[in-house]
Amino acid sequence: MNPNHVAIIMDGNGRWAKLRGLKRTEGHLKGSETLKELVEYAFSNGVKVLSVFAFSTENFNRSKVEVDFLMDLFIKKFNEYFYELHQKGIKVVFSKKDAGLPLKLESIIKDVTEKTKDNKNGIFNICINYGGQDEILDMTKKVCTKVINNELDINSITKEVISNNLYQDLPPIDLLIRTSGEYRISNFMLWQMAYAEFYFTDVLWPDFDEKELENAISAFNKRDRRYGGVKKK
Ligand code: FPP
């Protein structure tokens, strides 16, 4: 069965550009085009939830030129992606810290979230200004506040309650893909990844096309998922 929730760490834009004698920003631009194609392909091939790591809280440490370029690219691309995704009935959600992004980008994020909130054909989750440990920390504060305010009994805290209080309440990740030959999860969706199958490839993100996604999905389909149990004969 194809994976229900696919998550992608889109890595290698900078190296892709360097290999071609281009600026790092040109790698990001090409990477954004790759993403647009893959989103459409994924939702047409049975994926119900697609999460992508667009910008981590640590990415703010990059040069101002690169950060500014990425923020402008997000503004442009979120508007661009929005039309087609909305047509296709995809709900767009953002996993992010409350504040920290440029106001113009925050306003587009709010707008896209609001306009697509009733869509039912799939969920596109964009992690931006995101860190997995921060997500768990922010959830902990929310849950503790509810307990202190007597809105929640401590014995009623379940995994569902935790999931409900994360940035987005999403189903577990089935398949995690990371491009560019790095074998790390880099603080990405730690809670949701508990039973994910990992797929690492040397392909740099701008070159990750439909065929590569097909390869990842077919590798996933060959995995034996036991969730800690024993395979039934
Ligand atoms: C990692 O490559 C990529 C990023 C930090 C940014 C991800 C952004 C995109 C794919 C562009 C557009 C996305 C959206 C949502 C519009 P890197 O720069 O770390 O590459 P390197 O490791 O080769 O330097």
PDB file of N, CA, C and O in Angstrom, residues 139 143 146 152 156-166:
ATOM      1  N   MET A 139       4.176  22.338  22.687  1.00  0.00           N
ATOM      2  CA  MET A 139       3.047  21.467  23.036  1.00  0.00           C
ATOM      3  C   MET A 139       2.999  21.255  24.554  1.00  0.00           C
ATOM      4  O   MET A 139       1.931  21.319  25.177  1.00  0.00           O
ATOM      5  N   VAL A 143      -0.163  22.052  26.963  1.00  0.00           N
ATOM      6  CA  VAL A 143      -0.838  21.018  27.745  1.00  0.00           C
ATOM      7  C   VAL A 143      -0.766  21.359  29.241  1.00  0.00           C
ATOM      8  O   VAL A 143      -1.772  21.265  29.963  1.00  0.00           O
ATOM      9  N   LYS A 146      -3.247  23.976  30.210  1.00  0.00           N
ATOM     10  CA  LYS A 146      -4.606  23.428  30.322  1.00  0.00           C
ATOM     11  C   LYS A 146      -4.792  22.702  31.651  1.00  0.00           C
ATOM     12  O   LYS A 146      -5.854  22.775  32.268  1.00  0.00           O
ATOM     13  N   LEU A 152      -7.982  20.341  31.774  1.00  0.00           N
ATOM     14  CA  LEU A 152      -7.547  18.994  31.406  1.00  0.00           C
ATOM     15  C   LEU A 152      -7.030  18.282  32.651  1.00  0.00           C
ATOM     16  O   LEU A 152      -6.256  18.856  33.409  1.00  0.00           O
ATOM     17  N   SER A 156      -5.816  12.294  31.970  1.00  0.00           N
ATOM     18  CA  SER A 156      -6.461  12.194  30.647  1.00  0.00           C
ATOM     19  C   SER A 156      -5.495  12.530  29.522  1.00  0.00           C
ATOM     20  O   SER A 156      -5.891  12.612  28.359  1.00  0.00           O
ATOM     21  N   ILE A 157      -4.243  12.775  29.863  1.00  0.00           N
ATOM     22  CA  ILE A 157      -3.280  13.078  28.793  1.00  0.00           C
ATOM     23  C   ILE A 157      -2.904  11.778  28.069  1.00  0.00           C
ATOM     24  O   ILE A 157      -2.334  10.871  28.663  1.00  0.00           O
ATOM     25  N   THR A 158      -3.292  11.729  26.798  1.00  0.00           N
ATOM     26  CA  THR A 158      -2.999  10.540  25.986  1.00  0.00           C
ATOM     27  C   THR A 158      -2.129  10.972  24.799  1.00  0.00           C
ATOM     28  O   THR A 158      -1.891  12.174  24.611  1.00  0.00           O
ATOM     29  N   LYS A 159      -1.746  10.002  23.995  1.00  0.00           N
ATOM     30  CA  LYS A 159      -0.975  10.352  22.798  1.00  0.00           C
ATOM     31  C   LYS A 159      -1.809  11.244  21.867  1.00  0.00           C
ATOM     32  O   LYS A 159      -1.277  12.117  21.185  1.00  0.00           O
ATOM     33  N   GLU A 160      -3.126  11.001  21.875  1.00  0.00           N
ATOM     34  CA  GLU A 160      -3.998  11.821  21.029  1.00  0.00           C
ATOM     35  C   GLU A 160      -3.981  13.271  21.499  1.00  0.00           C
ATOM     36  O   GLU A 160      -3.976  14.201  20.697  1.00  0.00           O
ATOM     37  N   VAL A 161      -3.992  13.464  22.832  1.00  0.00           N
ATOM     38  CA  VAL A 161      -3.975  14.827  23.381  1.00  0.00           C
ATOM     39  C   VAL A 161      -2.675  15.520  22.955  1.00  0.00           C
ATOM     40  O   VAL A 161      -2.666  16.679  22.529  1.00  0.00           O
ATOM     41  N   ILE A 162      -1.581  14.781  23.020  1.00  0.00           N
ATOM     42  CA  ILE A 162      -0.298  15.368  22.617  1.00  0.00           C
ATOM     43  C   ILE A 162      -0.336  15.760  21.141  1.00  0.00           C
ATOM     44  O   ILE A 162      -0.012  16.887  20.776  1.00  0.00           O
ATOM     45  N   SER A 163      -0.793  14.836  20.316  1.00  0.00           N
ATOM     46  CA  SER A 163      -0.865  15.102  18.886  1.00  0.00           C
ATOM     47  C   SER A 163      -1.738  16.328  18.588  1.00  0.00           C
ATOM     48  O   SER A 163      -1.393  17.181  17.769  1.00  0.00           O
ATOM     49  N   ASN A 164      -2.840  16.417  19.317  1.00  0.00           N
ATOM     50  CA  ASN A 164      -3.778  17.546  19.188  1.00  0.00           C
ATOM     51  C   ASN A 164      -3.187  18.892  19.529  1.00  0.00           C
ATOM     52  O   ASN A 164      -3.720  19.913  19.129  1.00  0.00           O
ATOM     53  N   ASN A 165      -2.134  18.884  20.347  1.00  0.00           N
ATOM     54  CA  ASN A 165      -1.561  20.147  20.806  1.00  0.00           C
ATOM     55  C   ASN A 165      -0.224  20.475  20.142  1.00  0.00           C
ATOM     56  O   ASN A 165       0.459  21.407  20.528  1.00  0.00           O
ATOM     57  N   LEU A 166       0.142  19.665  19.127  1.00  0.00           N
ATOM     58  CA  LEU A 166       1.330  20.004  18.329  1.00  0.00           C
ATOM     59  C   LEU A 166       0.934  21.135  17.370  1.00  0.00           C
ATOM     60  O   LEU A 166      -0.231  21.563  17.357  1.00  0.00           O
TER      61      LEU A 166
END
